Amino acid sequence: MTPSKLPNRILGALLPLLATTSMLAAQRMPMPDGRILQLFDLRETQHGGAHKLAPMKHDAGKHAASMLRHFIDPPLRDGDDITAIGNHWIAVFADEQRIASVDRLFHAAKQHRNDLLTIEVKMLDVSADKFRKHLLPQLDKIERKAGTTYETVVDKPKAKKFLTSCETAATTVLAAPLLSVLPLQKAHIMVGNETAYVKDFTVQRAGDAVIADPVIATVWDGHKSEVCATFLPGGRIGLTCDVNVQELLRPIPTVETVVVKGTKPVTIQLPRLSGVRLANVAEIAAGSLVVLAAKRSDGNFLVAVIKASATGNR
């Protein structure tokens, strides 16, 4: 079952609940198969609480549901689901044990709803030689369909020494943004350039003349960081992070072609991109590091060092 779709019979059961309980934080409905459908109001976890009826950002519920899914313990089974209904309702369809886990996650987020989490994402370019010498022995090799990555979590007592080792090995610090989020909220930053290029031509006739109009598109290069974080029961931090570095080959390659027989050739541009994307879900103590690395097209390694800290009340 996909995160975005509940069975029609479940969605049908939700409608009267939403119509009559829009001011309540949670409602539950036993289902014939023994599972429970429970609603949680995401506004309860936000600054000020649900009583202020603060408007939620578009897709806030979707991001929160995706975040919570990673930390439900035990994990959801086949047929269970957690999904967003509108911007602030989270619907959970599972057994009592898993519903209780989501309830604990919501309770931790509500307790810290005025507390900021600061996420530092440091992106480093490291030569292959220095990566193998200084960092590889401390990382775990992970094989996935998308490719090979190298990952680890460094506990707080060792974090400073490890970060110094990374910075010493680095050829360049590509970026080091600081992102601040409240529990179950997403933050992102994008730094780069959009470059316009001639993707194609459309042809129009004006009397006997043929006019070829360029179709302009854009391509992006630079770096993006996206994080979502929350406080977990017991004081640890749940973190999802997505780091993307993309480079545009310059000058943009071109090709000449004829769009209409008998007319002059036109030039179309064919942008080529290379990049690395790193993503991870982690449960860490405040001050610990999540380290992700992958090989770049030039043979160097992109190393992302992510640090999460609790910074107190907003």
Coordinates of N, CA and C in Angstrom, one line a residue, residues 133-249:
K133 N 42.5 7.1 2.3 CA 43.5 7.1 3.4 C 42.9 7.5 4.7
H134 N 42.0 8.6 4.7 CA 41.6 9.2 6.0 C 40.2 8.8 6.3
L135 N 39.3 8.6 5.4 CA 37.9 8.4 5.7 C 37.3 7.0 5.5
L136 N 37.7 6.3 4.4 CA 37.2 5.0 4.1 C 37.2 4.0 5.2
P137 N 38.4 3.9 6.0 CA 38.4 2.9 7.1 C 37.3 3.2 8.1
Q138 N 36.8 4.4 8.2 CA 35.8 4.7 9.2 C 34.3 4.6 8.8
L139 N 34.1 4.2 7.5 CA 32.8 4.2 6.9 C 32.4 2.8 6.5
D140 N 31.1 2.6 6.5 CA 30.5 1.4 6.0 C 30.1 1.5 4.6
K141 N 30.4 0.5 3.8 CA 30.1 0.5 2.4 C 28.7 -0.1 2.2
I142 N 27.8 0.7 1.5 CA 26.4 0.3 1.4 C 26.1 0.2 -0.1
E143 N 25.6 -0.9 -0.6 CA 25.3 -1.2 -2.0 C 23.8 -1.0 -2.1
R144 N 23.3 -0.1 -3.0 CA 21.9 0.0 -3.3 C 21.7 0.0 -4.8
K145 N 20.5 -0.1 -5.2 CA 20.2 0.0 -6.7 C 20.7 1.3 -7.3
A146 N 20.6 2.4 -6.5 CA 21.0 3.7 -7.1 C 22.5 3.8 -7.1
G147 N 23.3 2.9 -6.5 CA 24.7 3.0 -6.5 C 25.3 2.7 -5.1
T148 N 26.6 2.9 -5.0 CA 27.4 2.6 -3.8 C 27.6 3.9 -3.0
T149 N 27.3 3.8 -1.7 CA 27.5 4.9 -0.8 C 28.4 4.4 0.4
Y150 N 28.9 5.4 1.1 CA 29.7 5.1 2.3 C 29.1 5.9 3.4
E151 N 28.8 5.2 4.5 CA 28.0 5.9 5.5 C 28.4 5.5 6.9
T152 N 28.1 6.3 7.9 CA 28.3 6.0 9.3 C 27.6 7.1 10.2
V153 N 27.4 6.7 11.4 CA 27.0 7.7 12.4 C 28.1 7.8 13.5
V154 N 28.6 9.0 13.7 CA 29.6 9.3 14.7 C 29.0 9.9 16.0
D155 N 29.2 9.2 17.1 CA 28.7 9.7 18.3 C 29.3 11.0 18.8
K156 N 28.6 11.8 19.6 CA 29.1 13.1 19.9 C 30.5 13.2 20.5
P157 N 30.9 12.3 21.4 CA 32.3 12.4 21.9 C 33.4 12.3 20.8
K158 N 33.1 11.7 19.7 CA 34.1 11.5 18.6 C 33.8 12.5 17.5
A159 N 32.8 13.3 17.6 CA 32.3 14.1 16.4 C 33.3 15.1 16.0
K160 N 33.9 15.9 17.0 CA 34.8 17.0 16.7 C 36.0 16.5 16.0
K161 N 36.6 15.3 16.5 CA 37.8 14.8 15.9 C 37.5 14.3 14.5
F162 N 36.4 13.7 14.3 CA 36.0 13.1 12.9 C 35.8 14.3 12.0
L163 N 35.2 15.3 12.4 CA 34.9 16.5 11.5 C 36.2 17.2 11.1
T164 N 37.2 17.3 12.1 CA 38.5 17.8 11.7 C 39.2 17.0 10.7
S165 N 39.1 15.6 10.8 CA 39.7 14.7 9.9 C 39.1 14.9 8.5
C166 N 37.8 15.1 8.4 CA 37.1 15.4 7.1 C 37.6 16.7 6.5
E167 N 37.6 17.7 7.3 CA 38.0 19.0 6.8 C 39.5 19.1 6.3
T168 N 40.3 18.3 7.0 CA 41.7 18.2 6.6 C 41.9 17.5 5.3
A169 N 41.1 16.5 5.1 CA 41.1 15.7 3.9 C 40.5 16.4 2.7
A170 N 39.6 17.4 2.9 CA 38.9 18.0 1.9 C 39.7 18.9 1.0
T171 N 39.5 18.8 -0.3 CA 40.0 19.8 -1.3 C 39.3 21.1 -1.2
T172 N 38.0 21.0 -1.1 CA 37.1 22.2 -1.1 C 35.9 21.9 -0.2
V173 N 35.5 23.0 0.6 CA 34.2 22.9 1.2 C 33.2 23.5 0.3
L174 N 32.3 22.6 -0.3 CA 31.4 23.1 -1.3 C 30.3 24.0 -0.7
A175 N 29.8 23.6 0.5 CA 28.7 24.4 1.1 C 28.6 23.9 2.6
A176 N 28.1 24.8 3.4 CA 27.9 24.4 4.8 C 26.6 25.2 5.3
P177 N 25.4 24.9 4.8 CA 24.3 25.6 5.2 C 23.8 25.2 6.6
L178 N 23.2 26.1 7.3 CA 22.5 25.8 8.6 C 21.0 25.9 8.4
L179 N 20.3 24.9 8.8 CA 18.8 24.9 8.6 C 18.2 24.7 10.0
S180 N 17.2 25.5 10.3 CA 16.5 25.3 11.5 C 15.0 24.9 11.3
V181 N 14.6 23.9 12.0 CA 13.3 23.4 11.9 C 12.6 23.1 13.2
L182 N 11.3 23.2 13.3 CA 10.5 22.7 14.4 C 10.2 21.2 14.2
P183 N 9.8 20.5 15.2 CA 9.5 19.1 15.1 C 8.5 18.8 13.9
L184 N 8.9 17.8 13.1 CA 8.1 17.2 12.0 C 8.0 18.2 10.9
Q185 N 8.7 19.3 10.9 CA 8.7 20.2 9.7 C 9.9 20.0 8.8
K186 N 9.7 20.4 7.6 CA 10.8 20.2 6.6 C 11.4 21.6 6.3
A187 N 12.7 21.6 6.0 CA 13.4 22.8 5.6 C 14.3 22.4 4.4
H188 N 14.5 23.4 3.5 CA 15.4 23.1 2.4 C 16.1 24.4 2.0
I189 N 17.3 24.2 1.4 CA 18.0 25.3 0.8 C 18.6 24.9 -0.5
M190 N 18.6 25.8 -1.5 CA 19.1 25.6 -2.8 C 20.0 26.7 -3.2
V191 N 21.2 26.4 -3.5 CA 22.2 27.5 -4.0 C 22.7 27.0 -5.3
G192 N 22.5 27.8 -6.3 CA 23.0 27.4 -7.7 C 22.6 28.4 -8.7
N193 N 22.6 27.9 -9.9 CA 22.2 28.7 -11.1 C 21.2 28.0 -12.0
E194 N 20.3 28.8 -12.6 CA 19.5 28.2 -13.6 C 20.0 28.8 -15.0
T195 N 20.3 27.9 -15.9 CA 20.9 28.3 -17.1 C 19.9 28.0 -18.2
A196 N 19.5 29.0 -19.0 CA 18.6 28.8 -20.1 C 19.4 28.3 -21.3
Y197 N 18.7 27.4 -22.1 CA 19.3 26.8 -23.3 C 18.2 26.6 -24.3
V198 N 18.6 26.4 -25.6 CA 17.7 26.2 -26.7 C 17.4 24.7 -26.8
K199 N 16.2 24.3 -26.4 CA 15.9 22.9 -26.3 C 15.4 22.3 -27.7
D200 N 14.7 23.2 -28.4 CA 14.1 22.7 -29.6 C 13.6 23.9 -30.4
F201 N 13.0 23.7 -31.5 CA 12.4 24.8 -32.3 C 10.9 24.4 -32.7
T202 N 10.0 25.3 -32.7 CA 8.7 25.1 -33.3 C 8.6 25.9 -34.6
V203 N 7.9 25.4 -35.5 CA 7.8 25.9 -36.9 C 6.4 26.6 -37.1
Q204 N 6.4 27.8 -37.6 CA 5.2 28.5 -38.0 C 5.3 29.0 -39.4
R205 N 4.2 29.1 -40.1 CA 4.2 29.6 -41.5 C 3.6 31.0 -41.5
A206 N 4.2 31.9 -42.1 CA 3.6 33.3 -42.3 C 3.6 33.5 -43.8
G207 N 2.5 33.2 -44.4 CA 2.4 33.3 -45.9 C 3.3 32.2 -46.5
D208 N 4.3 32.7 -47.3 CA 5.2 31.7 -47.9 C 6.5 31.5 -47.1
A209 N 6.6 32.3 -46.0 CA 7.8 32.2 -45.1 C 7.6 31.2 -44.1
V210 N 8.7 30.6 -43.7 CA 8.7 29.6 -42.6 C 9.5 30.2 -41.5
I211 N 8.9 30.3 -40.3 CA 9.6 30.9 -39.1 C 9.9 29.8 -38.1
A212 N 11.1 29.6 -37.7 CA 11.5 28.7 -36.6 C 11.7 29.4 -35.3
D213 N 10.8 29.1 -34.4 CA 10.9 29.8 -33.1 C 11.6 28.9 -32.0
P214 N 12.6 29.4 -31.3 CA 13.3 28.5 -30.4 C 12.4 28.2 -29.2
V215 N 12.5 27.0 -28.7 CA 11.9 26.6 -27.4 C 13.0 26.7 -26.3
I216 N 12.8 27.5 -25.4 CA 13.8 27.8 -24.3 C 13.4 26.9 -23.1
A217 N 14.4 26.2 -22.5 CA 14.2 25.5 -21.3 C 15.3 25.9 -20.3
T218 N 15.3 25.5 -19.1 CA 16.3 25.8 -18.1 C 16.8 24.6 -17.5
V219 N 18.1 24.6 -17.1 CA 18.7 23.5 -16.4 C 19.3 24.1 -15.1
W220 N 19.3 23.3 -14.0 CA 19.8 23.8 -12.8 C 21.1 23.1 -12.4
D221 N 22.1 23.9 -11.9 CA 23.3 23.3 -11.3 C 23.6 24.0 -10.0
G222 N 24.2 23.3 -9.1 CA 24.5 23.8 -7.8 C 24.3 22.7 -6.7
H223 N 23.9 23.1 -5.5 CA 23.6 22.1 -4.5 C 22.3 22.4 -3.8
K224 N 21.7 21.3 -3.3 CA 20.4 21.4 -2.6 C 20.5 20.5 -1.3
S225 N 19.9 21.0 -0.3 CA 19.9 20.2 1.0 C 18.4 20.3 1.5
E226 N 17.9 19.1 1.8 CA 16.5 19.1 2.4 C 16.6 18.2 3.6
V227 N 16.0 18.7 4.7 CA 16.0 17.9 6.0 C 14.6 18.0 6.6
C228 N 14.3 17.0 7.4 CA 13.2 16.9 8.3 C 13.6 16.3 9.6
A229 N 13.2 16.8 10.7 CA 13.7 16.3 12.0 C 12.6 16.4 13.0
T230 N 12.8 15.6 14.0 CA 11.8 15.6 15.1 C 12.5 15.0 16.4
F231 N 12.0 15.4 17.5 CA 12.4 14.8 18.8 C 11.7 13.4 18.9
L232 N 12.5 12.5 19.4 CA 11.9 11.1 19.6 C 11.8 10.9 21.1
P233 N 10.9 9.9 21.4 CA 10.8 9.5 22.8 C 12.2 9.1 23.4
G234 N 12.5 9.6 24.6 CA 13.8 9.3 25.1 C 14.8 10.4 24.9
G235 N 14.5 11.4 24.1 CA 15.4 12.6 23.9 C 16.3 12.5 22.7
R236 N 16.2 11.4 21.9 CA 17.0 11.4 20.7 C 16.4 12.1 19.6
I237 N 17.0 12.3 18.5 CA 16.5 13.1 17.3 C 16.4 12.1 16.1
G238 N 15.2 12.2 15.5 CA 15.0 11.5 14.2 C 15.2 12.5 13.1
L239 N 16.0 12.0 12.1 CA 16.4 12.9 11.0 C 16.3 12.2 9.7
T240 N 15.8 12.9 8.7 CA 15.9 12.5 7.3 C 16.6 13.6 6.6
C241 N 17.5 13.2 5.7 CA 18.3 14.2 5.0 C 18.5 13.8 3.5
D242 N 18.5 14.8 2.6 CA 18.7 14.6 1.2 C 19.6 15.6 0.7
V243 N 20.7 15.2 0.2 CA 21.8 16.2 -0.3 C 22.0 15.9 -1.8
N244 N 22.0 16.9 -2.6 CA 22.1 16.8 -4.0 C 23.0 17.8 -4.6
V245 N 24.1 17.4 -5.2 CA 25.0 18.3 -5.9 C 25.0 18.0 -7.4
Q246 N 24.8 19.0 -8.2 CA 24.6 18.8 -9.6 C 25.4 19.8 -10.4
E247 N 26.2 19.3 -11.4 CA 27.1 20.2 -12.2 C 26.7 20.2 -13.6
L248 N 26.8 21.3 -14.3 CA 26.5 21.4 -15.7 C 27.8 21.5 -16.5
L249 N 28.0 20.7 -17.4 CA 29.2 20.7 -18.3 C 29.1 22.0 -19.2

